[in-house]
Amino acid sequence: MTAEEYYLEGNKYRKEGNWQAALNNYLEAIKLDPESPAVEAKRMIDSILNYYCKDMFNP
């Protein structure tokens, strides 16, 4: 598969809510093409998954 195909496959999984499969596809796309839009897509997913708001857990 090409980097673009991995990127598009990652987008499909992201829309389904399958974060792990999306990340795996984005990582493959980045390996093949470090300038791929998968770099930004991965950064966005990382940001979402790493979000933490202490107020949500300590009311």
PDB file of C-alpha atoms in Angstrom:
ATOM      1  CA  MET A   1       0.000   0.000   0.000  1.00  0.00           C
ATOM      2  CA  THR A   2       1.077   3.587  -0.529  1.00  0.00           C
ATOM      3  CA  ALA A   3       1.335   6.255   2.143  1.00  0.00           C
ATOM      4  CA  GLU A   4      -1.832   7.891   0.840  1.00  0.00           C
ATOM      5  CA  GLU A   5      -3.740   4.606   1.027  1.00  0.00           C
ATOM      6  CA  TYR A   6      -2.635   4.098   4.635  1.00  0.00           C
ATOM      7  CA  TYR A   7      -3.675   7.668   5.418  1.00  0.00           C
ATOM      8  CA  LEU A   8      -7.128   7.186   3.881  1.00  0.00           C
ATOM      9  CA  GLU A   9      -7.544   3.855   5.674  1.00  0.00           C
ATOM     10  CA  GLY A  10      -6.611   5.608   8.924  1.00  0.00           C
ATOM     11  CA  ASN A  11      -9.273   8.240   8.258  1.00  0.00           C
ATOM     12  CA  LYS A  12     -11.852   5.498   7.752  1.00  0.00           C
ATOM     13  CA  TYR A  13     -10.978   3.903  11.098  1.00  0.00           C
ATOM     14  CA  ARG A  14     -10.923   7.280  12.850  1.00  0.00           C
ATOM     15  CA  LYS A  15     -14.447   8.040  11.659  1.00  0.00           C
ATOM     16  CA  GLU A  16     -15.560   4.657  13.011  1.00  0.00           C
ATOM     17  CA  GLY A  17     -13.989   5.486  16.376  1.00  0.00           C
ATOM     18  CA  ASN A  18     -11.326   2.783  16.095  1.00  0.00           C
ATOM     19  CA  TRP A  19      -8.454   4.927  17.375  1.00  0.00           C
ATOM     20  CA  GLN A  20      -5.833   2.160  17.540  1.00  0.00           C
ATOM     21  CA  ALA A  21      -6.336   1.026  13.946  1.00  0.00           C
ATOM     22  CA  ALA A  22      -6.312   4.652  12.799  1.00  0.00           C
ATOM     23  CA  LEU A  23      -3.029   5.307  14.617  1.00  0.00           C
ATOM     24  CA  ASN A  24      -1.461   2.150  13.182  1.00  0.00           C
ATOM     25  CA  ASN A  25      -2.361   3.222   9.646  1.00  0.00           C
ATOM     26  CA  TYR A  26      -1.128   6.769  10.212  1.00  0.00           C
ATOM     27  CA  LEU A  27       2.182   5.434  11.531  1.00  0.00           C
ATOM     28  CA  GLU A  28       2.614   3.269   8.429  1.00  0.00           C
ATOM     29  CA  ALA A  29       1.849   6.269   6.214  1.00  0.00           C
ATOM     30  CA  ILE A  30       4.411   8.365   8.096  1.00  0.00           C
ATOM     31  CA  LYS A  31       7.039   5.633   7.700  1.00  0.00           C
ATOM     32  CA  LEU A  32       6.540   5.659   3.933  1.00  0.00           C
ATOM     33  CA  ASP A  33       6.210   9.438   3.590  1.00  0.00           C
ATOM     34  CA  PRO A  34       7.338  11.690   6.469  1.00  0.00           C
ATOM     35  CA  GLU A  35       5.593  14.633   4.759  1.00  0.00           C
ATOM     36  CA  SER A  36       2.222  12.845   4.663  1.00  0.00           C
ATOM     37  CA  PRO A  37      -0.910  14.532   6.062  1.00  0.00           C
ATOM     38  CA  ALA A  38      -0.951  11.552   8.424  1.00  0.00           C
ATOM     39  CA  VAL A  39       1.551  13.467  10.569  1.00  0.00           C
ATOM     40  CA  GLU A  40      -1.066  16.080  11.464  1.00  0.00           C
ATOM     41  CA  ALA A  41      -3.832  13.471  11.771  1.00  0.00           C
ATOM     42  CA  LYS A  42      -1.716  11.483  14.236  1.00  0.00           C
ATOM     43  CA  ARG A  43      -0.924  14.644  16.180  1.00  0.00           C
ATOM     44  CA  MET A  44      -4.654  15.394  16.492  1.00  0.00           C
ATOM     45  CA  ILE A  45      -5.490  11.884  17.718  1.00  0.00           C
ATOM     46  CA  ASP A  46      -2.618  12.024  20.208  1.00  0.00           C
ATOM     47  CA  SER A  47      -3.971  15.330  21.490  1.00  0.00           C
ATOM     48  CA  ILE A  48      -7.467  13.887  21.915  1.00  0.00           C
ATOM     49  CA  LEU A  49      -6.265  10.728  23.652  1.00  0.00           C
ATOM     50  CA  ASN A  50      -3.905  12.633  25.959  1.00  0.00           C
ATOM     51  CA  TYR A  51      -6.527  15.182  27.023  1.00  0.00           C
ATOM     52  CA  TYR A  52      -6.949  15.315  30.768  1.00  0.00           C
ATOM     53  CA  CYS A  53      -9.078  17.694  32.770  1.00  0.00           C
ATOM     54  CA  LYS A  54      -8.619  17.298  36.505  1.00  0.00           C
ATOM     55  CA  ASP A  55     -11.954  19.000  37.147  1.00  0.00           C
ATOM     56  CA  MET A  56     -13.776  16.163  35.399  1.00  0.00           C
ATOM     57  CA  PHE A  57     -12.364  13.681  37.916  1.00  0.00           C
ATOM     58  CA  ASN A  58     -12.330  15.856  41.042  1.00  0.00           C
ATOM     59  CA  PRO A  59     -15.602  17.759  41.212  1.00  0.00           C
TER      60      PRO A  59
END
